[in-house]
Coordinates of C-alpha atoms in Angstrom, one line a residue:
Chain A
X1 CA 107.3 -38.1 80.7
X2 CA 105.4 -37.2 78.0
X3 CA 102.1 -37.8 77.4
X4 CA 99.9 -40.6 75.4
X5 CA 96.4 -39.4 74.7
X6 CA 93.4 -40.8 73.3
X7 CA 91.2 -39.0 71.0
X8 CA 87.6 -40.4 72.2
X9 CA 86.8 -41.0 75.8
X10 CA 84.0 -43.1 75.3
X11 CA 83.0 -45.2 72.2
X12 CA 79.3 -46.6 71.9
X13 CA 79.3 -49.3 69.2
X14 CA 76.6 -52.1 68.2
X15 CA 77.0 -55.5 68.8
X16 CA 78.7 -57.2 65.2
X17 CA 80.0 -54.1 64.3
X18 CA 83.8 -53.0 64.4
X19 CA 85.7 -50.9 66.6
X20 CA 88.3 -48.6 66.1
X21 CA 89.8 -46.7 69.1
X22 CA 92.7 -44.4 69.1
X23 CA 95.8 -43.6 70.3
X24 CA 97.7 -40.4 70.1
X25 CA 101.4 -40.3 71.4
X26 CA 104.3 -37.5 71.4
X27 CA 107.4 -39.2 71.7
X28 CA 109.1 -40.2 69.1
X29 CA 111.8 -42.7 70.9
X30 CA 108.9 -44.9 71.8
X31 CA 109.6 -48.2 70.1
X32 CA 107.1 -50.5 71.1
X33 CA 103.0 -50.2 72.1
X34 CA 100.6 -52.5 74.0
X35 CA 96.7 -52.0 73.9
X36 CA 95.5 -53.1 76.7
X37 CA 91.8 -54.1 78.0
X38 CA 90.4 -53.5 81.6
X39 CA 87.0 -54.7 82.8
X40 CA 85.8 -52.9 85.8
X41 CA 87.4 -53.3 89.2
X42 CA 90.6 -55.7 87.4
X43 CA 94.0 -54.9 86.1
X44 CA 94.5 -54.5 82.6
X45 CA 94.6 -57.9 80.4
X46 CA 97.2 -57.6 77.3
X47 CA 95.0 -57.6 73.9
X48 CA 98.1 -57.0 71.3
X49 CA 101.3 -55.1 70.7
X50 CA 103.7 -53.9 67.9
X51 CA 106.8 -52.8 67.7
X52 CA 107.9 -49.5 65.6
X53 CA 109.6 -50.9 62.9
X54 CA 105.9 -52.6 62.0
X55 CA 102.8 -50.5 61.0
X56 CA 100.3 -53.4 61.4
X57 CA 99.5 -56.7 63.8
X58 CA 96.9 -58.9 63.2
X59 CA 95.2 -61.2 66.0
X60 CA 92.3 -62.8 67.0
X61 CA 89.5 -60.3 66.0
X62 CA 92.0 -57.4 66.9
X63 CA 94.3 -55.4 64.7
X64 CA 96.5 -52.6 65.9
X65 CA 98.0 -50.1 63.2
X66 CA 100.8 -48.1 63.9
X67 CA 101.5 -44.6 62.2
X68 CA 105.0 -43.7 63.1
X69 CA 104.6 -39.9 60.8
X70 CA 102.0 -38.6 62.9
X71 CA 102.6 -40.7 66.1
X72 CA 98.8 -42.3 66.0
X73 CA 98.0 -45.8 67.1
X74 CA 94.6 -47.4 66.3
X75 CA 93.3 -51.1 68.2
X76 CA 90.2 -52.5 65.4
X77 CA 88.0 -55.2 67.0
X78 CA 86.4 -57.1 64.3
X79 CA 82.6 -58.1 64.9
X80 CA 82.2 -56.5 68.5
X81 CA 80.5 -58.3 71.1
X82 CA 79.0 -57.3 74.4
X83 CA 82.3 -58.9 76.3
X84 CA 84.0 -56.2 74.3
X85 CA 82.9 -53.5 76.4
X86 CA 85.8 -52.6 79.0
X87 CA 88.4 -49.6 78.9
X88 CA 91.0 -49.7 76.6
X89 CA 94.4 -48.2 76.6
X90 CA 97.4 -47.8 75.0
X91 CA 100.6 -48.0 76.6
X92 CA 104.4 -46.7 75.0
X93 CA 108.1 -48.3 76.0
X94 CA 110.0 -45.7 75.3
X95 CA 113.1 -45.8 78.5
X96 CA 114.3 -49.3 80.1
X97 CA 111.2 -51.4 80.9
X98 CA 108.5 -48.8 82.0
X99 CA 105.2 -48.7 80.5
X100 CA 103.4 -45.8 80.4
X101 CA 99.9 -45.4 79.8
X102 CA 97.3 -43.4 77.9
X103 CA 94.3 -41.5 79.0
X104 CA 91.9 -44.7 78.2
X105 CA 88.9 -45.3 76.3
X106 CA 85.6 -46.9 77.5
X107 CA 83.5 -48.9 75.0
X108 CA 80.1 -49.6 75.2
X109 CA 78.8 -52.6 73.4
X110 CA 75.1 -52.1 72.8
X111 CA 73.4 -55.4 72.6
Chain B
X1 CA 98.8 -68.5 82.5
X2 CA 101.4 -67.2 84.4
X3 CA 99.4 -64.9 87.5
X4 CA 100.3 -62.1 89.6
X5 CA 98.2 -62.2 92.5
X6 CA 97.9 -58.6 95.2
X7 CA 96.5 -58.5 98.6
X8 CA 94.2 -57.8 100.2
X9 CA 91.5 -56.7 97.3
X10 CA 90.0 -53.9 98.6
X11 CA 91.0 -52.2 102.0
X12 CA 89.6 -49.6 104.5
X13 CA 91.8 -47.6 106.7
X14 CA 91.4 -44.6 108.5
X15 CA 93.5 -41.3 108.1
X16 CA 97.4 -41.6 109.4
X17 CA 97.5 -45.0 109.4
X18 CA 99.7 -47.6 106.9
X19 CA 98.6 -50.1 104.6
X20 CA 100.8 -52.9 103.3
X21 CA 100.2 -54.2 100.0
X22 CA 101.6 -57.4 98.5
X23 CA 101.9 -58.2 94.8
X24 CA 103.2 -61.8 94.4
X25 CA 104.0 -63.6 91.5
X26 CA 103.1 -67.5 91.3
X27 CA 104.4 -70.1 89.8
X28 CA 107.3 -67.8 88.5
X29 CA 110.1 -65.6 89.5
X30 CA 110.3 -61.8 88.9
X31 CA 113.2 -59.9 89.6
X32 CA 111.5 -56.8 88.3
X33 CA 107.8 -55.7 89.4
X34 CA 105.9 -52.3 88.8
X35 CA 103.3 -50.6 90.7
X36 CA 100.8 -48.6 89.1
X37 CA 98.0 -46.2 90.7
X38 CA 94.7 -45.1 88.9
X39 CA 92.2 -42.7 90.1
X40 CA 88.4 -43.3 89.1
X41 CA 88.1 -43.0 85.2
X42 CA 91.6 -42.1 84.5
X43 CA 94.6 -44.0 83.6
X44 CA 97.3 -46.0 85.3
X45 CA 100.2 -43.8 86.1
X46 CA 103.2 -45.9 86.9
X47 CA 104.8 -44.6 90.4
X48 CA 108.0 -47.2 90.6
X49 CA 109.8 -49.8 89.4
X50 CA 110.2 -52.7 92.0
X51 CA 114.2 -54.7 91.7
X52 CA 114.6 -57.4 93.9
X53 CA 117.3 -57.1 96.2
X54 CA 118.1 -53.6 95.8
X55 CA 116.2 -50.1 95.8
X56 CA 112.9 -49.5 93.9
X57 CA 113.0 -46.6 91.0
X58 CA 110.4 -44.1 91.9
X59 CA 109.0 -42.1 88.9
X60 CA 109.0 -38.2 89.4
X61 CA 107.1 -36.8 91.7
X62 CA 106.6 -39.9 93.6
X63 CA 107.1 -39.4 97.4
X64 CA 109.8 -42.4 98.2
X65 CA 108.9 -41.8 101.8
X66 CA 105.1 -42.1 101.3
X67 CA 105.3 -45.1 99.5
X68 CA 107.5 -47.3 100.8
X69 CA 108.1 -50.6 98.6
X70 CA 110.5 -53.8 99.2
X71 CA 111.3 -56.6 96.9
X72 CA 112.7 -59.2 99.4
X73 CA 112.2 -61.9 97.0
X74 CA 111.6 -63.3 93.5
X75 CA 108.2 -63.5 94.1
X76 CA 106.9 -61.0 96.7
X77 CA 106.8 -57.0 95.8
X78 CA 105.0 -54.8 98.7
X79 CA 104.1 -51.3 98.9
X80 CA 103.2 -49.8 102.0
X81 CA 101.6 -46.1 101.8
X82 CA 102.5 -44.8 105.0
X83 CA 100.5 -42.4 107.1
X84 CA 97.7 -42.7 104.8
X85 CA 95.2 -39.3 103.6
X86 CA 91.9 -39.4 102.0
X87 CA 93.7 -38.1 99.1
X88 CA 95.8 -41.5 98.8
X89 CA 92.7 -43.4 98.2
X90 CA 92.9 -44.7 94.9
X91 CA 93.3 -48.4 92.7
X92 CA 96.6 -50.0 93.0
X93 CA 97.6 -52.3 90.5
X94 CA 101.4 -54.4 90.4
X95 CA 102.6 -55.8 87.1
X96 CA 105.9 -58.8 86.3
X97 CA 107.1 -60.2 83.3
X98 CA 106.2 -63.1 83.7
X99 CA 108.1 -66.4 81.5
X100 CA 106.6 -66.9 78.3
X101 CA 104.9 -62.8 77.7
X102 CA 105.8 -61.2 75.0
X103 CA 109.1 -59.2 75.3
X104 CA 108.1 -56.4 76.9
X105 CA 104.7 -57.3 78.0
X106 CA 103.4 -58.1 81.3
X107 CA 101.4 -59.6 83.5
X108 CA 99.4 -57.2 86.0
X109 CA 97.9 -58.2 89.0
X110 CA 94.0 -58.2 90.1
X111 CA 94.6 -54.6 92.2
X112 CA 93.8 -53.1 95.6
X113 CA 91.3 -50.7 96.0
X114 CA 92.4 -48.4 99.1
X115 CA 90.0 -45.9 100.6
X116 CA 91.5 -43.9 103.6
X117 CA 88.5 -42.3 105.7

């Protein structure tokens, strides 16, 4: 299939700041995204999701912006904390019910 | 929460043997499971799609023979990599919708770590 990308591989950030990672993806049927967050050695946890027909999502301390002209996703974490720090990654629907997922992003959290 | 549990964890096995590995779903039915593999700092790349009660959907370039899965029941996915190679060493990770997730979002399981010596 064709591929989601992420612009930075690794993201240092300091503790109370915010985040923004991001999410590059090339195909143009996708309809609906997940950011996802994976500690070490676990399975990815669900953070939030939009659909294409939105261009932004709120949640708790989390916003996820959606840029359908150039195909860019972005996941903000408000106030970062050291729990923050995991690998992030985005994830497109875009035939039946597969995911598939993007390079990742790990964020440091620097206490 | 709803929880997908896999077993075992973490598992050691020497070249040309099998490993079975079982992704379960508690406390709720899925007639649809995915397993995923990911390599050390890279991403998940999904390999097939799991359907209870009939074949599992492998994604190209998947070997079907290589990694066999069955979906017996509404709550039990397993994939066995058969005649295992250093090179099939990786992190396994199984995923279900599970009730109440969002409509296209699911649940993914804790993952096996399988090193083939």
């Amino acid at each position: 299939g064709e591929s989601v990308g992420l612009h930075l591989p690794t993201l240092s950030v300091q503790e109370g700041d915010n985040s923004i990672i991001n999410c590059a993806y090339s195909n143009s049927a996708s309809d609906y995204f997940i950011w996802y967050k994976q500690e070490s050695g676990k399975g990815p946890q669900f953070i939030i999701d939009i659909r294409s027909n939105m261009d932004k999502r709120q949640g708790q301390r989390v916003t996820v912006l959606l840029n359908k002209t150039v195909k860019h996703l972005s996941l903000q974490i408000a106030a970062t904390q050291p729990g923050d720090s995991a690998v992030y990654f985005c994830a497109e629907k875009y035939t039946g019910n597969q995911f598939y997922f993007g390079t990742g992003t790990s964020l440091t959290v620097i206490p | 929460g709803a929880v997908v549990s896999q077993h075992p964890s973490w598992v050691i096995c020497k070249s040309g043997t099998s490993v079975k590995i079982e992704c379960r779903s508690l406390d709720f039915q899925a007639t649809t499971m995915f397993w995923y593999r990911q390599f050390p700092k890279q991403s998940l790349m999904l390999m097939a799609t799991s359907n209870e009660g009939s074949k599992a959907t492998y994604e190209q370039g998947v070997e079907k023979d290589k990694f066999l899965i069955n979906h017996a029941s509404l709550t039990l996915s397993t994939l066995t990599v058969t005649s295992a190679h250093p090179e099939d060493s990786s992190f396994y990770i199984c995923s279900a919708r599970a009730p109440g997730d969002r409509v296209y979002g699911y649940t993914f399981g804790s993952g096996t770590r399988l090193t083939v010596v």
